[in-house]
CSV table of C-alpha atoms in Angstrom, one decimal:
chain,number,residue,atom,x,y,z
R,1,UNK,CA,23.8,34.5,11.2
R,2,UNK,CA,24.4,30.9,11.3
R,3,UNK,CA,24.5,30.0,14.3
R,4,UNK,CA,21.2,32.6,15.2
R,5,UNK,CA,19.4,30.4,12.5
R,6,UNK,CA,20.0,26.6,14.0
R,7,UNK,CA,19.0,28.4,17.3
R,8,UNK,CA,15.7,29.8,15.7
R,9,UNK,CA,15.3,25.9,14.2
R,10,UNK,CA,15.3,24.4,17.6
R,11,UNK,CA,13.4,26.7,19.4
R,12,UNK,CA,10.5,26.4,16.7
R,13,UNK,CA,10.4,22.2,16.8
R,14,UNK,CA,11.6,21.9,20.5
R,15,UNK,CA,14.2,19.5,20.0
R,16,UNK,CA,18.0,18.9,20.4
R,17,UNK,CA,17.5,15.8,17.8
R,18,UNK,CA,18.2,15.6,13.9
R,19,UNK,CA,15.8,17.7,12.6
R,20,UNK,CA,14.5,17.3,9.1
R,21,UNK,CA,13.6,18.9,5.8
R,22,UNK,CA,9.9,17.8,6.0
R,23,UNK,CA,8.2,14.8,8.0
R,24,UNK,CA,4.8,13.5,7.9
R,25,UNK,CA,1.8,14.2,10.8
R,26,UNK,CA,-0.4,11.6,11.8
R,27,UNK,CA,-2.5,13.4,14.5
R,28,UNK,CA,-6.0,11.8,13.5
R,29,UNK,CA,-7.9,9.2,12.1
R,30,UNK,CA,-4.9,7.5,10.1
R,31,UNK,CA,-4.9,4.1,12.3
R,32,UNK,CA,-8.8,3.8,12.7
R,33,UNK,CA,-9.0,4.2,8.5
R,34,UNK,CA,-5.9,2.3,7.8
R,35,UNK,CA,-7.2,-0.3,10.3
R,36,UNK,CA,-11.0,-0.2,8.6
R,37,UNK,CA,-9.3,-1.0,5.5
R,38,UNK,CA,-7.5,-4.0,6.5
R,39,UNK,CA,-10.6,-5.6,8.3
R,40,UNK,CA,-12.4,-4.9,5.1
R,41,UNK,CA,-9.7,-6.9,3.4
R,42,UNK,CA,-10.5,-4.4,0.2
R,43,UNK,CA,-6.5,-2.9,0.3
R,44,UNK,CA,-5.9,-2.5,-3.5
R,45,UNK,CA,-7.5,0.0,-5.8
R,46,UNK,CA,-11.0,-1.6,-5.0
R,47,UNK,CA,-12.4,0.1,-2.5
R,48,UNK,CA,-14.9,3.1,-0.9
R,49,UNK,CA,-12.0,5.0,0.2
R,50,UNK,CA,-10.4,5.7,-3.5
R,51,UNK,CA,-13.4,7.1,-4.6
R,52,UNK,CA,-14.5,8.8,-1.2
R,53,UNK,CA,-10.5,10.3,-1.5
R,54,UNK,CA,-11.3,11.8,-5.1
R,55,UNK,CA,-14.6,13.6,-3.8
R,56,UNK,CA,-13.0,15.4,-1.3
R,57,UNK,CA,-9.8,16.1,-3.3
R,58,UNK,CA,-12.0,17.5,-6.1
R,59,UNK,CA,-14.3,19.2,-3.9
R,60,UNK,CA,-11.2,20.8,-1.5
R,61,UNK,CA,-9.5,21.7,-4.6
R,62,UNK,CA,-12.9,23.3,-6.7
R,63,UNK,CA,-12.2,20.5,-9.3
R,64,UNK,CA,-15.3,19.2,-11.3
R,65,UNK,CA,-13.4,15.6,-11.5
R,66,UNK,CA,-10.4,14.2,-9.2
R,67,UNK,CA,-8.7,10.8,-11.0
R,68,UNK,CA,-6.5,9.0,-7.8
R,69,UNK,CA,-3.3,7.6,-9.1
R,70,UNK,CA,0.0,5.8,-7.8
R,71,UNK,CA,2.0,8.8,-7.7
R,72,UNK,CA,2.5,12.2,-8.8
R,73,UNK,CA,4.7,11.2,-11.8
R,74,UNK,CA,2.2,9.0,-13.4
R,75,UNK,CA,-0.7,11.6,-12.6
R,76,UNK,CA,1.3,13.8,-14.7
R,77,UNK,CA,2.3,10.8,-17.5
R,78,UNK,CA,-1.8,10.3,-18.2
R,79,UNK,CA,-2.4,14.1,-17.4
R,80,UNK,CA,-0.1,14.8,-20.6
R,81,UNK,CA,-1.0,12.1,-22.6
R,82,UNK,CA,-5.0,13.1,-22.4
R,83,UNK,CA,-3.6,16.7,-23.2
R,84,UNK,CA,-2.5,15.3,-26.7
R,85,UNK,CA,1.4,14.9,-26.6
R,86,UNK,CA,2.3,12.3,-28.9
R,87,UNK,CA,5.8,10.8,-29.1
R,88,UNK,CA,8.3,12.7,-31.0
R,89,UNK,CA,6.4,16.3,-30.1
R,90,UNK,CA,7.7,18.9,-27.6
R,91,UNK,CA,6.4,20.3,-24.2
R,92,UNK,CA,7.5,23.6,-22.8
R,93,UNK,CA,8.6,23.9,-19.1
R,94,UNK,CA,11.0,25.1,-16.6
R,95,UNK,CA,14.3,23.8,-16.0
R,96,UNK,CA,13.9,24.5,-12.0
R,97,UNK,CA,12.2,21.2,-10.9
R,98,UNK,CA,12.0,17.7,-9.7
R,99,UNK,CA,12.9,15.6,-12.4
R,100,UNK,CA,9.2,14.0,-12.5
R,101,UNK,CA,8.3,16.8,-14.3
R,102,UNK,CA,10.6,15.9,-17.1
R,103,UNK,CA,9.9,12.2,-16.6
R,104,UNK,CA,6.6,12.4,-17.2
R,105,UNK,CA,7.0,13.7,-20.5
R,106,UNK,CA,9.7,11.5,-21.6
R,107,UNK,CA,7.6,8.4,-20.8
R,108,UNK,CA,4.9,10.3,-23.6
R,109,UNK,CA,8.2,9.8,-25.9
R,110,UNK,CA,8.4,13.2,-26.4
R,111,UNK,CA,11.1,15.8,-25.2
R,112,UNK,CA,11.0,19.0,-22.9
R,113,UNK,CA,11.8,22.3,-24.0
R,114,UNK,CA,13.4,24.8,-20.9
R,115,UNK,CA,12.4,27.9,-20.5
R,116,UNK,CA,13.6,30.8,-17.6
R,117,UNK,CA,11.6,31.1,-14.5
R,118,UNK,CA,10.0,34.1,-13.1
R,119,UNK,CA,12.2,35.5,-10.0
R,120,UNK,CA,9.2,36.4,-8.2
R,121,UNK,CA,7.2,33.0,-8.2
R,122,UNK,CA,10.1,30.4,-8.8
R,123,UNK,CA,7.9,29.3,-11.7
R,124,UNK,CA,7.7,29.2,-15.2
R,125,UNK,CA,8.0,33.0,-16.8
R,126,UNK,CA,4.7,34.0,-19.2
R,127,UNK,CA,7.1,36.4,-20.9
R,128,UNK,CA,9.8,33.9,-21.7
R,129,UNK,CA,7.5,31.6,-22.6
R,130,UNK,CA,6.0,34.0,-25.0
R,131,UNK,CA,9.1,35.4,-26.5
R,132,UNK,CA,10.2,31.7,-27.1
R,133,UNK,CA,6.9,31.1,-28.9
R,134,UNK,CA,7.5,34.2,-30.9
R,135,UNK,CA,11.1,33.5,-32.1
R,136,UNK,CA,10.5,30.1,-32.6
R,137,UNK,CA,6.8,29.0,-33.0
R,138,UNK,CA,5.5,28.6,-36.3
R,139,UNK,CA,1.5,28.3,-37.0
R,140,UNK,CA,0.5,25.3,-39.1
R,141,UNK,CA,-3.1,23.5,-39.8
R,142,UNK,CA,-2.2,20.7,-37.6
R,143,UNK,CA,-0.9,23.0,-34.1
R,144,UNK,CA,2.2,25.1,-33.3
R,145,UNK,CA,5.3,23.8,-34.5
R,146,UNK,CA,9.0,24.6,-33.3
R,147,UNK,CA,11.1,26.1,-36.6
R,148,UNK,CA,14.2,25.4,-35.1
R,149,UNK,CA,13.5,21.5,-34.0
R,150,UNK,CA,10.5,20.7,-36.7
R,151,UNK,CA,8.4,19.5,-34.1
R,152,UNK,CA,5.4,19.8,-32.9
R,153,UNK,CA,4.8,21.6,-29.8
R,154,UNK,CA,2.4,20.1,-27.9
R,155,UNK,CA,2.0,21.5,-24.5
R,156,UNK,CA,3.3,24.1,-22.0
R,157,UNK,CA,4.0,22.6,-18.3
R,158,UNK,CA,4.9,25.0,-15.7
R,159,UNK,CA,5.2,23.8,-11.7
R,160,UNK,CA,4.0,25.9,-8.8
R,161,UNK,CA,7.6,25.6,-7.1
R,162,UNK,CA,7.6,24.7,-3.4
R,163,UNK,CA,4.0,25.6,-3.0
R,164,UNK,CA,4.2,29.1,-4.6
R,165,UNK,CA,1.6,29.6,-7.2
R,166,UNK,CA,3.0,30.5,-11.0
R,167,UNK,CA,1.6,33.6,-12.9
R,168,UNK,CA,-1.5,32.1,-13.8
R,169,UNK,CA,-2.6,34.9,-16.1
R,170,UNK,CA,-0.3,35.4,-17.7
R,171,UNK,CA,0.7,32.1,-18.7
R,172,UNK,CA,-2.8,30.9,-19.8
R,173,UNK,CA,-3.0,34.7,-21.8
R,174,UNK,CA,0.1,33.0,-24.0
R,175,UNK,CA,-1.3,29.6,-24.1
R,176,UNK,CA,-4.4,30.8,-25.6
R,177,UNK,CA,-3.0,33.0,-27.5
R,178,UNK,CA,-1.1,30.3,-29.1
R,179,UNK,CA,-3.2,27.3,-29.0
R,180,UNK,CA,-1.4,25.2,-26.7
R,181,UNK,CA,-3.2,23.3,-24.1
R,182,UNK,CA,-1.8,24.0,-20.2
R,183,UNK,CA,-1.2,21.1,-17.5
R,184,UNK,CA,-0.4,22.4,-14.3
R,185,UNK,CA,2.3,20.3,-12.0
R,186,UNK,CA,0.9,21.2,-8.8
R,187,UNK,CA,2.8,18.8,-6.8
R,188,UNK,CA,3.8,20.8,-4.1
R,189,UNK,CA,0.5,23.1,-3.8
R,190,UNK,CA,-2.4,21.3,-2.2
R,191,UNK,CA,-3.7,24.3,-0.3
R,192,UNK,CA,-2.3,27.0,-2.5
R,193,UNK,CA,-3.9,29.8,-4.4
R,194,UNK,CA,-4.5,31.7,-7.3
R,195,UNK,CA,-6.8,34.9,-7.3
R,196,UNK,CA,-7.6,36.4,-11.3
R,197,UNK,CA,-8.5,39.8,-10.8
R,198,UNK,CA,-11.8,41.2,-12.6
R,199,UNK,CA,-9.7,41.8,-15.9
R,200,UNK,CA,-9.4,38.3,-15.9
R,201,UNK,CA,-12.5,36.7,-14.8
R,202,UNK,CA,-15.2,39.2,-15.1
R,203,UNK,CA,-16.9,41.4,-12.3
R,204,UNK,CA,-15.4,39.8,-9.2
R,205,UNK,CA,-11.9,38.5,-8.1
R,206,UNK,CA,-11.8,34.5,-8.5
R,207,UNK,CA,-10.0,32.8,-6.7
R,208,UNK,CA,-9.0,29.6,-7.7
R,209,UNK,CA,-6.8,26.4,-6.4
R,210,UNK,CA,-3.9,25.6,-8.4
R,211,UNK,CA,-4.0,22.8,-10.4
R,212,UNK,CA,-7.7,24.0,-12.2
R,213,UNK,CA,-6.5,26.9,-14.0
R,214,UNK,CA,-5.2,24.5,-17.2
R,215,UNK,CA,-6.7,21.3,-19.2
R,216,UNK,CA,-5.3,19.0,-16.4
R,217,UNK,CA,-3.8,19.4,-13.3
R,218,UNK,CA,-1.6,17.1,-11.2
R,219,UNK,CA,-1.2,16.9,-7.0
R,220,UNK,CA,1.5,14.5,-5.4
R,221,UNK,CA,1.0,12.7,-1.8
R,222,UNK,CA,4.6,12.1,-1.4
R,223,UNK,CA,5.8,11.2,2.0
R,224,UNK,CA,7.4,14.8,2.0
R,225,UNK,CA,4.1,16.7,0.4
R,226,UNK,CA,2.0,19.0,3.0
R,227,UNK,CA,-0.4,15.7,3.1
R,228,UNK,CA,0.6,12.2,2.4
R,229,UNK,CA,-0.8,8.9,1.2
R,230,UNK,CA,2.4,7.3,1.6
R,231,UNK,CA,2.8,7.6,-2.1
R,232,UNK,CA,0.2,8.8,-4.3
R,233,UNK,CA,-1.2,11.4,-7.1
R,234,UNK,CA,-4.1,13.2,-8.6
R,235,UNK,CA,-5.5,14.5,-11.6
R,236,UNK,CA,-7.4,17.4,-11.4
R,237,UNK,CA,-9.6,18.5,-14.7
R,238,UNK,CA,-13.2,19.6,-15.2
R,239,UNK,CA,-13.9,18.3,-18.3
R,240,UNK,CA,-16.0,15.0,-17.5
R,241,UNK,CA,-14.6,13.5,-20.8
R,242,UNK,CA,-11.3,13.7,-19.8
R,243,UNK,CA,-11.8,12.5,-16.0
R,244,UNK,CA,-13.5,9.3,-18.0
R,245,UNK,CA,-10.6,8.5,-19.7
R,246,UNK,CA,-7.8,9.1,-17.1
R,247,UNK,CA,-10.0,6.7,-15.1
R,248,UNK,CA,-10.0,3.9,-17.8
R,249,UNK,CA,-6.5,4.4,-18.6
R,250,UNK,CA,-5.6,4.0,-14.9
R,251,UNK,CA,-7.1,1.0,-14.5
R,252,UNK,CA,-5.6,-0.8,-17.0
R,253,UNK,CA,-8.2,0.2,-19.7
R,254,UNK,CA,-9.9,-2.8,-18.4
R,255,UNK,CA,-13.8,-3.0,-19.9
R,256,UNK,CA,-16.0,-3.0,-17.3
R,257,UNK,CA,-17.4,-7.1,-16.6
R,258,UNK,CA,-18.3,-9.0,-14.0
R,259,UNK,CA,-15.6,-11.8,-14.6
R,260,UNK,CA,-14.3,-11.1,-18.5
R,261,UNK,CA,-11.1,-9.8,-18.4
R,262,UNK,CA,-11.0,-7.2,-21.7
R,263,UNK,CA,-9.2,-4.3,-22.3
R,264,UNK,CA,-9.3,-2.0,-25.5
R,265,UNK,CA,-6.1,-0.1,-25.4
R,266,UNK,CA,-2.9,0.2,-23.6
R,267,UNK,CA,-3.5,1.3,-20.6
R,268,UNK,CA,-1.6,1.8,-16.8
R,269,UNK,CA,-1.7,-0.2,-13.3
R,270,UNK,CA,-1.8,3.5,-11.3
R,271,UNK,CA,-4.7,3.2,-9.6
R,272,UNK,CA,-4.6,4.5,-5.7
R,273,UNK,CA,-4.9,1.2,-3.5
R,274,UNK,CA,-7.5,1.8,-1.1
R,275,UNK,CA,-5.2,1.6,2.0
R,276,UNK,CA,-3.2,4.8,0.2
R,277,UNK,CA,-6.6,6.4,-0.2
R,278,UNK,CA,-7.7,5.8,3.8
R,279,UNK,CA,-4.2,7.3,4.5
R,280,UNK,CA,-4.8,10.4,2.5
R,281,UNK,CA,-8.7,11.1,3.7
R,282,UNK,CA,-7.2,11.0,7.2
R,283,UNK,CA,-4.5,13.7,6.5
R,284,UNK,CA,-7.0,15.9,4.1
R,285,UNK,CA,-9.0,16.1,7.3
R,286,UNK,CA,-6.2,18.0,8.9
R,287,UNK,CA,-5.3,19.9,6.0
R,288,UNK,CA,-6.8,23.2,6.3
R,289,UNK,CA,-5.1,23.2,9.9
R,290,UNK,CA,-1.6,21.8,8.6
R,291,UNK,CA,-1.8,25.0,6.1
R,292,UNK,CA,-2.6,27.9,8.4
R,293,UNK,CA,0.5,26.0,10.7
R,294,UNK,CA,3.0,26.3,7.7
R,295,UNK,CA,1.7,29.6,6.7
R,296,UNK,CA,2.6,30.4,10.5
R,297,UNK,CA,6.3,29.4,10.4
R,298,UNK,CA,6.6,31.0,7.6
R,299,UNK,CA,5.6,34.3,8.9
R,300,UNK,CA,8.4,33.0,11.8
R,301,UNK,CA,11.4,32.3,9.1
R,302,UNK,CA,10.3,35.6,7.6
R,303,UNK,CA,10.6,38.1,11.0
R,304,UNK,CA,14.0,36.2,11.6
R,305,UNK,CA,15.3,36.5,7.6
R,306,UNK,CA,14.5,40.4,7.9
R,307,UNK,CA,16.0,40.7,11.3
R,308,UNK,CA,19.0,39.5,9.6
R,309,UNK,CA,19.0,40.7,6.4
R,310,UNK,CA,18.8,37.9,4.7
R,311,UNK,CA,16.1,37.3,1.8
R,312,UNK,CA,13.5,34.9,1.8
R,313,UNK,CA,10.9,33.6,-1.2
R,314,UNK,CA,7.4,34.9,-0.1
R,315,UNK,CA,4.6,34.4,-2.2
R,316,UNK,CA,3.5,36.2,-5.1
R,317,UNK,CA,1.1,39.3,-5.2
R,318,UNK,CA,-2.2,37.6,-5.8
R,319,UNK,CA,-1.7,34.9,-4.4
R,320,UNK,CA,-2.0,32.5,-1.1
R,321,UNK,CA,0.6,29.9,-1.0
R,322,UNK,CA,1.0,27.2,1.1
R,323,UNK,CA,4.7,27.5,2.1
R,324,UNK,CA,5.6,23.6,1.1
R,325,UNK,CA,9.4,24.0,1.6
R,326,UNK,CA,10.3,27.6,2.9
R,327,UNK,CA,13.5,28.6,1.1
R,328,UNK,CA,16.3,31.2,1.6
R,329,UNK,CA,18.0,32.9,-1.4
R,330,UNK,CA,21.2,33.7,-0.4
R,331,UNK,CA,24.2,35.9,-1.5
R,332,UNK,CA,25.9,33.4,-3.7
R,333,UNK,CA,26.9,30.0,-4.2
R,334,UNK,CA,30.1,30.3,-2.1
R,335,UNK,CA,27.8,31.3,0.8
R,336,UNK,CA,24.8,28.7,0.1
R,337,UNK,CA,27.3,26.1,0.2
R,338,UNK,CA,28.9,27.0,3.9
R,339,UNK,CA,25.1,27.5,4.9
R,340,UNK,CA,24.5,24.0,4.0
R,341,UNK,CA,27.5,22.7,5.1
R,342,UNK,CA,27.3,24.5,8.7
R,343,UNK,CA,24.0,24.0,8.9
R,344,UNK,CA,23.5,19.7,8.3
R,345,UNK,CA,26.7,19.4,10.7
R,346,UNK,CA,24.4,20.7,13.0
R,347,UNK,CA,21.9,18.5,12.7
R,348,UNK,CA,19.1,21.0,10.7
R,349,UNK,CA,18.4,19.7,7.6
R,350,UNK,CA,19.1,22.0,4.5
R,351,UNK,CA,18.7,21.2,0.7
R,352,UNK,CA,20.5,23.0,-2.4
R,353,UNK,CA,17.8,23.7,-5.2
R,354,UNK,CA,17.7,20.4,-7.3
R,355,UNK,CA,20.1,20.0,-10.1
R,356,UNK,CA,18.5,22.0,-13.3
R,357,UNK,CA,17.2,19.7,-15.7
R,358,UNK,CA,19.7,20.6,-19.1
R,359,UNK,CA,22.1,19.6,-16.6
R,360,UNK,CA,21.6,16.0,-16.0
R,361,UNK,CA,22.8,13.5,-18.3
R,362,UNK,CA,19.4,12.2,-19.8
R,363,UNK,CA,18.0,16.0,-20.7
R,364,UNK,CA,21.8,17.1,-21.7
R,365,UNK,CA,20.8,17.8,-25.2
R,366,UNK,CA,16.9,18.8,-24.6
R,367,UNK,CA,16.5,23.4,-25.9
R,368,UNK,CA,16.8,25.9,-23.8
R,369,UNK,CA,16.3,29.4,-23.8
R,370,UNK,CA,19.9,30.5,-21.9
R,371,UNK,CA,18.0,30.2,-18.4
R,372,UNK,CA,19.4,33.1,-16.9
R,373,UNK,CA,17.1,33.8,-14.0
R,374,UNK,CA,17.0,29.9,-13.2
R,375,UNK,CA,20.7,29.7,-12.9
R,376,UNK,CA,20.9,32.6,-10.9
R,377,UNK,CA,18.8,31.2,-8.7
R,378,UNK,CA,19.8,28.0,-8.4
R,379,UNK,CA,23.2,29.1,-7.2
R,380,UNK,CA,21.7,30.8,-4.3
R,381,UNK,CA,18.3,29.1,-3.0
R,382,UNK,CA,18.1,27.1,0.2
R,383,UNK,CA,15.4,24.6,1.8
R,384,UNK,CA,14.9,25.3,5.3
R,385,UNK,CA,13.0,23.0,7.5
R,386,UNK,CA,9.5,22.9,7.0
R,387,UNK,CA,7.0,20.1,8.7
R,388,UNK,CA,4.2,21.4,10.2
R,389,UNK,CA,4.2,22.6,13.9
R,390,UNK,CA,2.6,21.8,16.8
């Protein structure tokens, strides 16, 4: 099975050379707008491309409002904060992801909850979400608090793992029922979606981008993402309000003058420079094509997994993903590690699930709800290599 894999590998990128996890494609405008920028001499967070970047985003994505940030991590730092979490309160979300998630909520000073993720999606569980809430929630005047910890909780944060979209229903059917406000961590799904059947939404199917089914949402333009501004993020919301202030908190909450410098609150240096935003309108461009690629090799990994008997995450029922980082789940740990081992000696880059969060030093002590499913998995699942095709 090995060996059949690398040779599937090389066959797909055409190469004999190192091949890895995910690499960026610049097969368009990226020189002329990077070089328009620097002519312009407008390179820093000043500039028509940030904003022209956020119409797009927004208007790709079915967003009322698109904020352009930095990065992922401190899209999702603001996203959080305008969702209401206040140091010393709780967020619920999954132990099975990059450690921005968690980040983001410990800059707010407040501490993550784990709970299990759903086998199917890779994502946070509605139903261990809502039996957490059950046991442990406890209605007060001023929000839901946790009886066991005494604190507030202020938020639920699931990630759309890889690119595969999270139950959407059902998680916002426990947030409302509970009163907690949703951000989604959409990191690694620009391009993926959501459809709410008529139960849901009314008459029709809707089908939504994730990343606008919650109060916020947050996209990443890593270097690794499915489009890249060399490092950058995005808040997605459509509540204008909301858009206003995750602008004004960006930019150094910096009162708008022609020469005064005045600010009326703490704010954050994340704007997007515009040489990141001329980077990113360049890829987006490309992005519709760069998804129906991926969805392709995924298709690809999937004929060879079944040929060999060997399972591979698809997306979820309802639901169009974009196939970030195509993963294997394999037998069991034992077996993940020789695949990994075999596999990087080869010269195909693989990647182990990252660590779960509970298990790093700095969220050592943070509640959990056992994690069964996420430990499970995370004993078995594999990145394969994923960059886009030609």
């Amino acid at each position: 099975m090995f060996d059949g894999f690398i040779g599937l590998v090389r066959d797909i990128y055409k190469t004999e050379a190192f091949i890895p996890l995910h690499e960026p494609r610049f097969v368009g405008n990226e020189k002329q707008y990077l070089s328009n920028v620097i002519n312009s001499t407008f390179v820093s967070s000043v500039g028509p491309y940030v904003a022209e970047f956020e119409h797009k985003i927004a208007d790709y994505c079915g967003a009322k409002h698109a904020i352009a940030t930095v990065n992922g991590t401190a899209a999702l730092h603001v996203a959080l904060l305008l969702a209401g979490v206040k140091a010393g309160e709780e967020v619920i979300t999954q132990a099975l992801t990059f450690v921005a998630t968690c980040n983001a909520i410990h800059y707010c000073g407040a501490e993550p909850v784990f709970v299990d993720v759903d086998g199917s999606t890779l994502g946070l569980s509605p139903q261990a979400l809502a039996n957490f809430l059950d046991e442990f929630g406890e209605r007060r005047d001023d929000g839901l608090w946790n009886r066991l910890s005494g604190k507030r909780i202020a938020a639920v944060l699931p990630m759309h793992t890889f690119g595969h979209p999270c139950d959407m229903k059902g998680l916002m059917a426990v947030c409302q029922h509970h009163g907690l406000p949703l951000v989604e961590d959409a990191a690694e799904a620009l391009g993926s979606l959501c459809t709410l059947s008529p139960d849901d939404a009314g008459e029709e199917n809707v089908t939504k981008h994730c990343g606008t089914f919650g109060k916020l949402g947050v996209l990443s333009f890593n270097g690794n993402k499915i489009i890249t501004t060399g490092g950058g993020g995005m808040i997605l919301t459509d509540d204008a309000e909301l858009a206003r202030q995750a602008k004004h908190l960006t930019t150094t909450a910096k009162l708008a003058h022609a020469w005064r410098f005045a600010h009326d609150q703490v704010g954050f240096n994340y704007r997007m420079p515009n040489l990141n935003a001329a980077l990113g309108l360049a890829q987006l461009e490309q992005l519709p094509a760069f998804v129906e690629r991926k969805r392709a090799l995924a298709d690809r990994y999937l004929g060879w997994a079944e040929a060999n008997g060997v399972q591979m995450i698809k997306e979820p029922n309802g639901a169009q993903a974009n196939y970030w980082l195509n993963t294997l789940l394999l037998d069991d740990a034992l077996q993940r590690d020789a695949f990994l081992e075999f596999s990087n000696a080869q010269g195909v880059m693989t990647r182990p699930l990252w660590e779960l969060m509970p298990d790093l030093p700095m969220y050592r002590n943070c509640r959990t709800d056992g994690l069964r499913q996420s430990r499970w998995l995370a004993d078995r699942l594999v990145n394969i290599p994923s960059s886009v095709v030609f």
